[in-house]
Amino acid sequence: MQRRPRLLAVSDLHVSHRENRAIAEGLRPGHPGDWLLVVGDVAETPADIERVLALLASRFDTVVWTPGNHDLWTVKDDPVRLNGAARYDHLVEICRRLGVLTPEDPYPVWEGDGGPVVVAPVFTLYDYSFHPPGTSTKEEGLAYAYRTGVVCTDEFMLHPDPYPTREDWCAARVAATEPRLEEAAARHPTVLVGHWPLVRRPTDVLYYPEFAQWCGTVRTADWHLRFNAAAVVYGHLHIPRTTHYDGVRFEEVSVGYPREWRRRGRPGDWLRTVLPADGRG
């Protein structure tokens, strides 16, 4: 048992894979006061997302969820036929029934070691502005991806309704989020929590650089500085690591697919400690 509560994080559980489902079922706090940030890509169906979040909410003091692209997919065998923003709203309502916090709820304040900090789950999407090398527009980037065959499944499964495009949805999300972060940062330092990386630099290590265009937006490039971030937590890349940009700690907390975590080896703990910053409870 840990001596003190911690602010913990995990993302990209992808529980449609049997091995990953076992990982999710094995996640437990080390202290009764531990919080858990679930940073997107739990599953592809609301039923699976609800099942996992209900289990985690029964174990951790506070659970905070923000969506990933897989959570927002509309897959053919899912009885929930909602698309786009309506699908996201449906997931938010599920979370509220479970007592899980979302980007639509008041931001909670972590008062434990490393605090007080405002824990700010954000939902930003992407807008194709992380252009692949040698391209400078969305059209060029997508054409390059289709030529190489590296095309994100979002192009077929993630619908932006009622927005005309995912870029429009992204712009609306950024515009709605910035005033809330300004207010939060005026009170305390923040921990910014979102599925997609806020800055482009983490994508520089992607094996397929053309995938970067589905990984974020340049609109958030200064958020870690502008909103006084003590730490930034993200997933999506399936490259778990700790990096620093402009003196701010960024934590990529993905589990990823079984073929990926088997290759790099199982960690001692699937949960990353965000606070206290020294990792000790």
C-alpha positions as semicolon CSV with decimal commas, in nm:
position;residue;x (nm);y (nm);z (nm)
1;M;0,000;0,000;0,000
2;Q;0,133;0,342;-0,096
3;R;0,188;0,589;0,189
4;R;0,010;0,875;0,013
5;P;-0,247;0,918;-0,266
6;R;-0,122;0,962;-0,621
7;L;-0,259;1,108;-0,941
8;L;-0,229;0,818;-1,187
9;A;-0,290;0,787;-1,561
10;V;-0,337;0,530;-1,834
11;S;-0,458;0,544;-2,193
12;D;-0,523;0,328;-2,498
13;L;-0,649;0,025;-2,308
14;H;-0,812;-0,111;-2,626
15;V;-1,008;-0,375;-2,437
16;S;-1,145;-0,536;-2,753
17;H;-0,818;-0,731;-2,733
18;R;-0,847;-1,013;-2,479
19;E;-0,501;-0,954;-2,330
20;N;-0,576;-0,585;-2,286
21;R;-0,908;-0,661;-2,123
22;A;-0,715;-0,854;-1,858
23;I;-0,485;-0,555;-1,809
24;A;-0,781;-0,322;-1,754
25;E;-0,941;-0,564;-1,510
26;G;-0,616;-0,578;-1,314
27;L;-0,579;-0,202;-1,260
28;R;-0,602;-0,119;-0,891
29;P;-0,511;0,176;-0,671
30;G;-0,216;0,161;-0,436
31;H;-0,393;0,393;-0,191
32;P;-0,766;0,450;-0,125
33;G;-0,723;0,815;-0,228
34;D;-0,565;0,750;-0,569
35;W;-0,716;0,927;-0,869
36;L;-0,705;0,776;-1,218
37;L;-0,693;0,964;-1,549
38;V;-0,823;0,748;-1,836
39;V;-0,692;0,925;-2,143
40;G;-0,899;0,784;-2,428
41;D;-0,927;0,475;-2,647
42;V;-1,087;0,249;-2,391
43;A;-1,288;0,062;-2,655
44;E;-1,493;0,098;-2,973
45;T;-1,841;0,052;-2,823
46;P;-2,024;0,237;-2,545
47;A;-2,105;-0,095;-2,376
48;D;-1,737;-0,186;-2,340
49;I;-1,643;0,167;-2,236
50;E;-1,912;0,166;-1,968
51;R;-1,805;-0,175;-1,840
52;V;-1,442;-0,069;-1,796
53;L;-1,514;0,274;-1,648
54;A;-1,767;0,128;-1,404
55;L;-1,504;-0,117;-1,279
56;L;-1,240;0,155;-1,240
57;A;-1,485;0,394;-1,074
58;S;-1,559;0,125;-0,815
59;R;-1,189;0,105;-0,725
60;F;-1,039;0,454;-0,752
61;D;-1,133;0,759;-0,547
62;T;-1,188;0,971;-0,860
63;V;-1,182;0,872;-1,227
64;V;-1,144;1,128;-1,506
65;W;-1,208;1,027;-1,869
66;T;-1,147;1,205;-2,196
67;P;-1,226;1,048;-2,534
68;G;-0,992;0,907;-2,791
69;N;-1,063;0,844;-3,156
70;H;-1,156;0,477;-3,103
71;D;-1,413;0,574;-2,840
72;L;-1,582;0,792;-3,102
73;W;-1,588;0,537;-3,385
74;T;-1,921;0,408;-3,514
75;V;-1,854;0,041;-3,589
76;K;-2,091;-0,169;-3,794
77;D;-2,193;-0,420;-3,524
78;D;-2,257;-0,161;-3,249
79;P;-2,628;-0,124;-3,165
80;V;-2,561;0,241;-3,072
81;R;-2,586;0,411;-3,410
82;L;-2,495;0,762;-3,297
83;N;-2,230;0,955;-3,486
84;G;-1,998;1,241;-3,405
85;A;-2,096;1,487;-3,133
86;A;-2,408;1,288;-3,045
87;R;-2,193;0,983;-2,979
88;Y;-1,961;1,186;-2,759
89;D;-2,258;1,328;-2,567
90;H;-2,387;0,974;-2,514
91;L;-2,052;0,872;-2,364
92;V;-2,054;1,179;-2,138
93;E;-2,397;1,076;-2,006
94;I;-2,269;0,725;-1,936
95;C;-1,978;0,875;-1,741
96;R;-2,209;1,098;-1,539
97;R;-2,419;0,798;-1,437
98;L;-2,101;0,631;-1,317
99;G;-1,965;0,937;-1,138
100;V;-1,674;0,961;-1,384
101;L;-1,561;1,315;-1,471
102;T;-1,536;1,429;-1,834
103;P;-1,428;1,737;-2,032
104;E;-1,786;1,865;-1,995
105;D;-1,775;1,876;-1,614
106;P;-1,621;2,134;-1,381
107;Y;-1,248;2,070;-1,360
108;P;-1,155;1,904;-1,030
109;V;-0,865;2,019;-0,812
110;W;-0,603;1,768;-0,700
111;E;-0,510;1,863;-0,344
112;G;-0,260;1,583;-0,284
113;D;0,119;1,589;-0,321
114;G;0,217;1,823;-0,601
115;G;-0,107;2,019;-0,566
116;P;-0,317;2,209;-0,563
117;V;-0,349;2,173;-0,940
118;V;-0,653;2,188;-1,164
119;V;-0,695;1,860;-1,350
120;A;-0,828;1,964;-1,690
121;P;-0,949;1,687;-1,924
122;V;-0,963;1,830;-2,275
123;F;-1,116;1,701;-2,596
124;T;-0,951;1,865;-2,897
125;L;-0,947;1,618;-3,189
126;Y;-0,715;1,708;-3,480
127;D;-0,731;1,914;-3,795
128;Y;-0,463;1,768;-4,028
129;S;-0,228;2,059;-3,947
130;F;0,055;1,823;-3,843
131;H;0,157;1,797;-4,208
132;P;0,370;1,499;-4,314
133;P;0,723;1,582;-4,435
134;G;0,723;1,743;-4,778
135;T;0,357;1,850;-4,758
136;S;0,196;2,178;-4,654
137;T;-0,181;2,121;-4,686
138;K;-0,438;1,867;-4,575
139;E;-0,492;1,762;-4,936
140;E;-0,123;1,698;-4,992
141;G;-0,090;1,513;-4,663
142;L;-0,384;1,283;-4,730
143;A;-0,268;1,217;-5,086
144;Y;0,073;1,117;-4,950
145;A;-0,088;0,886;-4,691
146;Y;-0,306;0,715;-4,950
147;R;-0,004;0,662;-5,175
148;T;0,188;0,493;-4,893
149;G;-0,115;0,303;-4,762
150;V;-0,084;0,452;-4,411
151;V;-0,436;0,585;-4,360
152;C;-0,600;0,619;-4,017
153;T;-0,922;0,421;-3,977
154;D;-1,080;0,746;-3,855
155;E;-1,130;0,833;-4,221
156;F;-1,399;0,563;-4,230
157;M;-1,520;0,530;-3,870
158;L;-1,500;0,871;-3,700
159;H;-1,785;1,090;-3,822
160;P;-1,792;1,465;-3,742
161;D;-2,171;1,517;-3,743
162;P;-2,318;1,776;-3,716
163;Y;-1,997;1,951;-3,822
164;P;-1,908;1,942;-4,192
165;T;-1,556;1,811;-4,122
166;R;-1,337;1,689;-3,838
167;E;-1,141;2,014;-3,874
168;D;-1,457;2,212;-3,799
169;W;-1,530;1,996;-3,496
170;C;-1,171;2,042;-3,378
171;A;-1,195;2,421;-3,415
172;A;-1,518;2,427;-3,215
173;R;-1,367;2,213;-2,939
174;V;-1,057;2,433;-2,914
175;A;-1,264;2,752;-2,905
176;A;-1,489;2,615;-2,630
177;T;-1,199;2,485;-2,422
178;E;-0,962;2,782;-2,419
179;P;-1,174;3,012;-2,198
180;R;-1,219;2,735;-1,942
181;L;-0,845;2,673;-1,931
182;E;-0,776;3,043;-1,890
183;E;-1,003;3,049;-1,587
184;A;-0,845;2,734;-1,444
185;A;-0,489;2,858;-1,490
186;A;-0,575;3,181;-1,309
187;R;-0,653;2,973;-0,998
188;H;-0,379;2,708;-0,992
189;P;-0,125;2,533;-1,211
190;T;-0,290;2,275;-1,436
191;V;-0,250;1,916;-1,544
192;L;-0,371;1,909;-1,904
193;V;-0,515;1,571;-1,996
194;G;-0,607;1,485;-2,355
195;H;-0,584;1,190;-2,589
196;W;-0,404;1,374;-2,870
197;P;-0,064;1,537;-2,799
198;L;-0,088;1,914;-2,762
199;V;0,238;1,976;-2,949
200;R;0,376;1,831;-3,272
201;R;0,716;1,722;-3,139
202;P;0,611;1,387;-2,986
203;T;0,511;1,269;-3,335
204;D;0,866;1,315;-3,465
205;V;0,948;0,958;-3,357
206;L;0,659;0,794;-3,544
207;Y;0,770;0,507;-3,768
208;Y;0,521;0,631;-4,027
209;P;0,550;1,013;-4,026
210;E;0,239;1,047;-4,243
211;F;0,030;0,935;-3,944
212;A;0,107;1,263;-3,763
213;Q;-0,177;1,442;-3,942
214;W;-0,427;1,242;-3,732
215;C;-0,245;1,328;-3,408
216;G;-0,333;1,684;-3,311
217;T;-0,362;2,047;-3,406
218;V;-0,122;2,340;-3,413
219;R;-0,395;2,538;-3,235
220;T;-0,285;2,384;-2,902
221;A;0,090;2,428;-2,949
222;D;0,128;2,685;-2,669
223;W;-0,130;2,550;-2,424
224;H;0,130;2,396;-2,191
225;L;0,285;2,740;-2,145
226;R;-0,021;2,958;-2,180
227;F;-0,221;2,760;-1,925
228;N;0,057;2,708;-1,668
229;A;0,083;2,331;-1,700
230;A;0,260;2,141;-1,426
231;A;0,231;1,836;-1,653
232;V;0,064;1,728;-1,976
233;V;-0,079;1,377;-2,010
234;Y;-0,165;1,222;-2,347
235;G;-0,184;0,894;-2,538
236;H;-0,273;0,797;-2,896
237;L;0,084;0,739;-3,019
238;H;0,134;0,408;-2,837
239;I;0,484;0,526;-2,748
240;P;0,483;0,544;-2,366
241;R;0,755;0,775;-2,238
242;T;0,833;1,092;-2,044
243;T;0,960;1,396;-2,233
244;H;0,997;1,766;-2,160
245;Y;0,908;2,054;-2,390
246;D;0,977;2,414;-2,289
247;G;1,050;2,286;-1,940
248;V;0,710;2,117;-1,903
249;R;0,681;1,742;-1,839
250;F;0,478;1,545;-2,095
251;E;0,365;1,191;-2,009
252;E;0,255;0,953;-2,286
253;V;0,068;0,683;-2,093
254;S;-0,053;0,436;-2,358
255;V;-0,088;0,064;-2,309
256;G;-0,131;0,005;-2,683
257;Y;-0,200;-0,314;-2,873
258;P;-0,072;-0,651;-2,747
259;R;0,179;-0,681;-3,032
260;E;0,328;-0,348;-2,922
261;W;0,353;-0,400;-2,546
262;R;0,477;-0,758;-2,592
263;R;0,760;-0,626;-2,810
264;R;0,875;-0,362;-2,562
265;G;0,801;-0,577;-2,255
266;R;0,542;-0,545;-1,980
267;P;0,608;-0,257;-1,740
268;G;0,619;-0,309;-1,367
269;D;0,303;-0,099;-1,339
270;W;0,065;-0,008;-1,622
271;L;-0,035;0,307;-1,435
272;R;0,188;0,615;-1,468
273;T;0,229;0,843;-1,168
274;V;0,166;1,204;-1,272
275;L;0,180;1,351;-0,921
276;P;0,377;1,355;-0,703
277;A;0,633;1,434;-0,971
278;D;0,899;1,211;-0,816
279;G;0,669;0,911;-0,868
280;R;0,668;0,811;-0,502
281;G;0,350;0,782;-0,297
